[in-house]
Backbone as CSV, one residue per row, in Angstrom:
resi,resn,N_x,N_y,N_z,CA_x,CA_y,CA_z,C_x,C_y,C_z
1,MET,172.999,204.108,43.206,172.800,204.725,44.459,171.315,205.725,44.009
2,LYS,172.128,206.965,42.978,171.286,207.816,42.987,169.857,207.428,42.068
3,ARG,170.328,206.433,41.167,168.652,206.090,40.208,167.729,205.520,41.813
4,LEU,167.975,205.139,43.097,166.980,204.488,43.808,166.686,205.531,44.259
5,LEU,167.555,206.828,44.454,166.848,207.791,45.288,166.135,208.627,44.380
6,PHE,165.848,208.684,42.987,165.300,209.274,42.210,164.275,208.652,42.418
7,ILE,164.184,207.143,42.543,163.058,206.586,42.266,162.197,206.743,43.594
8,ILE,162.935,206.216,44.795,161.786,206.872,45.953,161.197,208.162,45.829
9,ALA,162.138,209.939,45.324,162.082,210.607,45.156,160.279,211.034,44.260
10,LEU,160.126,210.095,43.119,159.239,209.832,42.271,157.546,209.648,42.910
11,VAL,158.029,209.028,43.772,157.189,207.946,44.092,156.326,209.005,45.527
12,CYS,157.650,209.817,45.887,157.125,210.422,47.165,156.366,211.887,47.177
13,MET,156.173,212.157,45.467,155.865,213.224,45.037,154.481,212.688,44.668
14,GLN,154.447,211.533,43.864,152.948,211.090,43.411,152.031,210.751,45.066
15,VAL,152.588,209.997,46.086,152.154,210.418,47.375,151.432,211.718,47.198
16,VAL,152.220,212.675,47.823,152.375,213.536,48.208,151.016,214.600,47.297
17,SER,151.130,214.282,46.538,150.296,215.344,45.145,148.792,214.445,45.144
18,SER,149.015,213.426,45.788,147.699,212.301,45.688,146.907,212.324,46.897
19,PHE,147.105,213.727,47.895,146.628,213.678,49.361,146.191,215.410,49.173
20,ALA,147.336,215.592,48.189,146.827,217.191,47.746,145.455,217.599,46.977
21,GLN,145.333,216.438,46.067,144.194,216.897,45.547,142.983,217.576,46.350
22,GLY,141.930,218.383,45.805,140.587,218.582,45.928,139.687,218.382,45.712
23,PRO,138.686,219.178,45.975,137.457,218.073,45.861,136.669,217.641,44.616
24,THR,136.224,216.861,44.240,136.349,215.944,42.882,134.608,216.598,42.923
25,SER,134.145,217.261,41.567,133.258,218.233,41.103,132.653,217.413,39.799
26,ARG,130.971,217.617,39.682,130.870,217.831,38.448,130.213,219.330,37.686
27,VAL,130.223,219.034,36.182,130.227,220.483,35.699,128.579,220.179,35.492
28,ASN,127.801,220.913,35.541,125.770,220.942,35.790,125.696,221.108,34.108
29,THR,126.470,220.869,33.479,125.744,221.379,32.034,126.136,221.046,30.931
30,GLU,125.444,219.915,29.581,126.670,219.472,28.119,127.883,220.699,27.696
31,LYS,128.462,220.361,27.476,129.965,220.861,26.457,129.999,222.604,27.285
32,VAL,130.593,222.607,28.672,131.158,223.556,29.160,132.988,223.738,28.871
33,LYS,133.768,224.698,28.902,134.828,224.920,28.183,135.810,225.049,28.707
34,MET,137.058,224.917,29.529,137.706,224.291,29.850,138.597,225.303,29.169
35,TYR,139.443,226.040,29.624,140.546,227.581,29.104,141.619,226.913,29.495
36,ARG,142.529,226.868,28.855,144.678,227.226,29.648,144.179,228.978,30.338
37,GLN,143.613,229.817,30.973,144.032,230.687,31.561,142.020,231.532,31.765
38,PRO,141.924,231.680,32.975,140.642,232.334,33.039,140.222,233.647,32.471
39,GLY,139.623,233.523,31.192,138.665,234.376,31.262,138.474,233.790,30.119
40,ILE,137.046,234.959,29.173,136.669,233.579,27.764,136.900,234.210,26.755
41,GLY,138.043,234.725,27.165,138.359,235.273,25.234,139.581,234.810,25.037
42,GLY,140.271,233.151,26.194,141.689,232.364,25.987,141.100,230.878,25.181
43,GLU,141.918,230.564,25.125,141.712,229.087,24.110,141.833,227.501,24.954
44,VAL,140.061,227.126,23.986,139.600,226.786,25.176,140.669,224.670,24.591
45,MET,140.202,224.383,26.082,141.509,223.151,25.856,140.611,221.819,25.696
46,ARG,139.265,221.861,26.422,138.458,221.027,26.183,136.973,221.070,26.515
47,LEU,136.131,220.211,25.472,134.315,220.779,26.231,134.763,219.244,27.265
48,LEU,133.950,220.424,28.777,133.019,218.760,29.292,131.996,218.913,29.788
49,GLY,131.596,217.908,29.931,129.863,217.133,30.149,129.070,216.573,31.502
50,PRO,128.394,216.339,32.288,128.160,215.741,33.459,128.672,214.643,33.855
51,GLU,129.086,214.039,33.078,129.907,212.430,33.498,130.876,212.956,33.507
52,ASP,131.862,213.875,33.461,133.280,213.875,33.241,133.531,213.951,35.155
53,GLU,134.142,213.639,35.557,134.509,213.705,37.223,135.627,214.793,37.106
54,ILE,135.636,216.045,37.834,136.713,217.087,37.715,137.209,216.846,39.352
55,ILE,138.432,217.321,39.122,139.817,217.906,40.167,139.187,219.528,40.672
56,VAL,138.625,219.692,41.904,139.248,221.056,41.768,139.872,221.156,42.817
57,MET,141.145,222.343,42.397,142.113,222.347,42.728,142.542,223.466,43.491
58,ARG,141.657,224.824,42.818,141.546,226.334,43.520,141.086,226.914,43.342
59,LYS,140.068,227.553,43.857,139.217,228.321,43.232,140.130,230.550,43.244
60,GLN,140.243,230.154,41.834,141.133,231.044,41.716,140.152,232.980,42.287
61,ASN,138.752,232.988,41.991,138.419,234.876,42.361,136.408,233.895,41.975
62,HIS,136.459,234.677,42.472,134.332,234.192,42.613,133.856,233.929,41.728
63,GLU,135.060,234.361,39.828,134.367,233.891,38.729,135.266,232.482,38.131
64,TRP,136.479,231.558,38.233,136.620,230.582,38.043,138.098,230.371,39.208
65,SER,137.162,228.919,38.881,138.357,227.346,39.839,139.386,227.221,38.546
66,LEU,140.629,226.839,38.994,141.549,226.171,38.509,140.973,224.435,38.612
67,VAL,140.629,223.566,37.665,140.445,222.273,37.871,141.577,220.930,36.832
68,GLN,141.044,219.882,37.488,142.229,218.999,36.637,141.895,218.027,36.608
69,ILE,141.049,217.673,34.992,140.934,216.027,34.903,141.667,215.337,33.651
70,ASP,141.821,214.283,34.072,142.994,213.222,32.897,144.497,213.662,33.558
71,GLY,144.718,214.685,34.287,145.988,215.160,34.273,146.111,216.861,33.793
72,GLU,145.562,217.000,33.231,145.375,218.299,32.334,144.489,219.871,33.339
73,ALA,145.305,220.773,33.730,145.013,221.478,34.540,144.736,222.720,33.913
74,GLY,142.950,222.996,33.955,142.550,224.689,33.453,141.466,225.174,34.004
75,TYR,140.429,226.318,33.157,139.682,227.319,34.291,138.729,226.807,33.791
76,VAL,137.923,226.740,34.972,136.296,226.382,34.330,135.379,227.440,35.465
77,LEU,134.003,228.547,34.972,133.454,229.565,35.270,132.604,228.435,36.879
78,ASN,133.321,229.522,37.705,132.411,229.161,38.829,130.563,228.485,38.913
79,SER,130.220,229.557,38.138,129.099,229.097,37.724,128.502,227.881,37.255
80,TYR,129.662,227.476,36.551,129.125,225.617,35.973,129.471,224.446,36.811
81,LEU,129.935,224.568,37.705,130.555,223.817,38.897,129.478,223.492,39.585
82,LYS,129.250,222.099,39.852,128.205,221.522,41.073,129.515,221.132,41.594
83,ALA,129.021,220.934,43.628,129.971,220.141,44.243,129.865,218.760,44.235
84,LYS,130.495,217.578,44.485,129.521,216.750,44.322,128.625,216.458,45.665
85,LYS,127.627,215.570,46.354,127.189,216.035,47.147,127.578,214.512,48.136
86,ALA,127.376,215.194,49.569,128.563,214.246,50.324,127.154,213.022,51.091
87,LYS,127.210,212.306,51.110,126.559,211.104,51.519,125.657,211.497,53.387
88,LYS,124.408,211.575,53.392,123.865,211.895,54.597,124.509,210.784,55.552
89,ALA,124.484,211.746,56.588,124.966,210.242,58.354,123.598,209.721,58.482
90,THR,123.587,209.096,58.708,121.839,208.742,59.438,122.365,207.627,60.667
91,ALA,121.727,208.149,61.417,121.842,207.521,63.348,121.064,206.095,63.380
92,ALA,122.084,204.974,63.085,121.319,204.284,64.335,119.623,204.167,64.617
93,LYS,118.976,203.129,63.893,117.643,203.214,64.649,117.532,202.037,65.383
94,THR,117.588,202.530,66.737,117.294,200.865,67.922,115.606,200.783,67.669
95,PRO,114.995,200.352,68.363,113.732,199.486,68.111,113.505,200.048,69.233
96,VAL,112.187,200.418,70.313,111.826,200.642,70.539,110.621,200.272,71.120
97,ALA,110.792,200.109,72.199,109.809,197.917,72.839,108.649,199.058,73.621
98,PRO,107.091,198.499,73.278,106.701,199.158,73.657,106.146,199.145,75.272
99,ASN,105.496,200.311,75.513,105.510,200.678,77.704,105.125,199.656,77.844
100,LYS,105.689,199.176,78.764,104.333,198.182,79.437,104.246,198.516,80.437
101,SER,103.424,198.447,81.342,103.179,198.686,82.611,102.972,198.064,83.517
102,ALA,103.283,198.089,84.754,102.930,196.399,85.646,101.888,196.338,86.242
103,LYS,101.491,194.865,86.025,100.214,195.128,86.568,100.216,194.416,88.329
104,LEU,99.143,195.759,88.922,99.180,195.594,90.700,98.271,194.575,91.094
């Protein structure tokens, strides 16, 4: 019984964490450093490239954001982040019938 409750709790945590993720983003140049702490003097965890899709967890301050990639969290300078562009909503175009005037 305890094992079943534990498994249910783990599944619930996974579901909640998947809904709690922030918007996805990418970096705007090659070799962007992801740091363990906000600040350029800290440990570099990995290098990011424009092909990497990252999740922005939260904006730490005007300079840094906490991001996640492949389950690993770290900090990236905001100036290197670009938001993923949303698709533009297009209105359905309805064909316009030519104006026919009745002959009198």
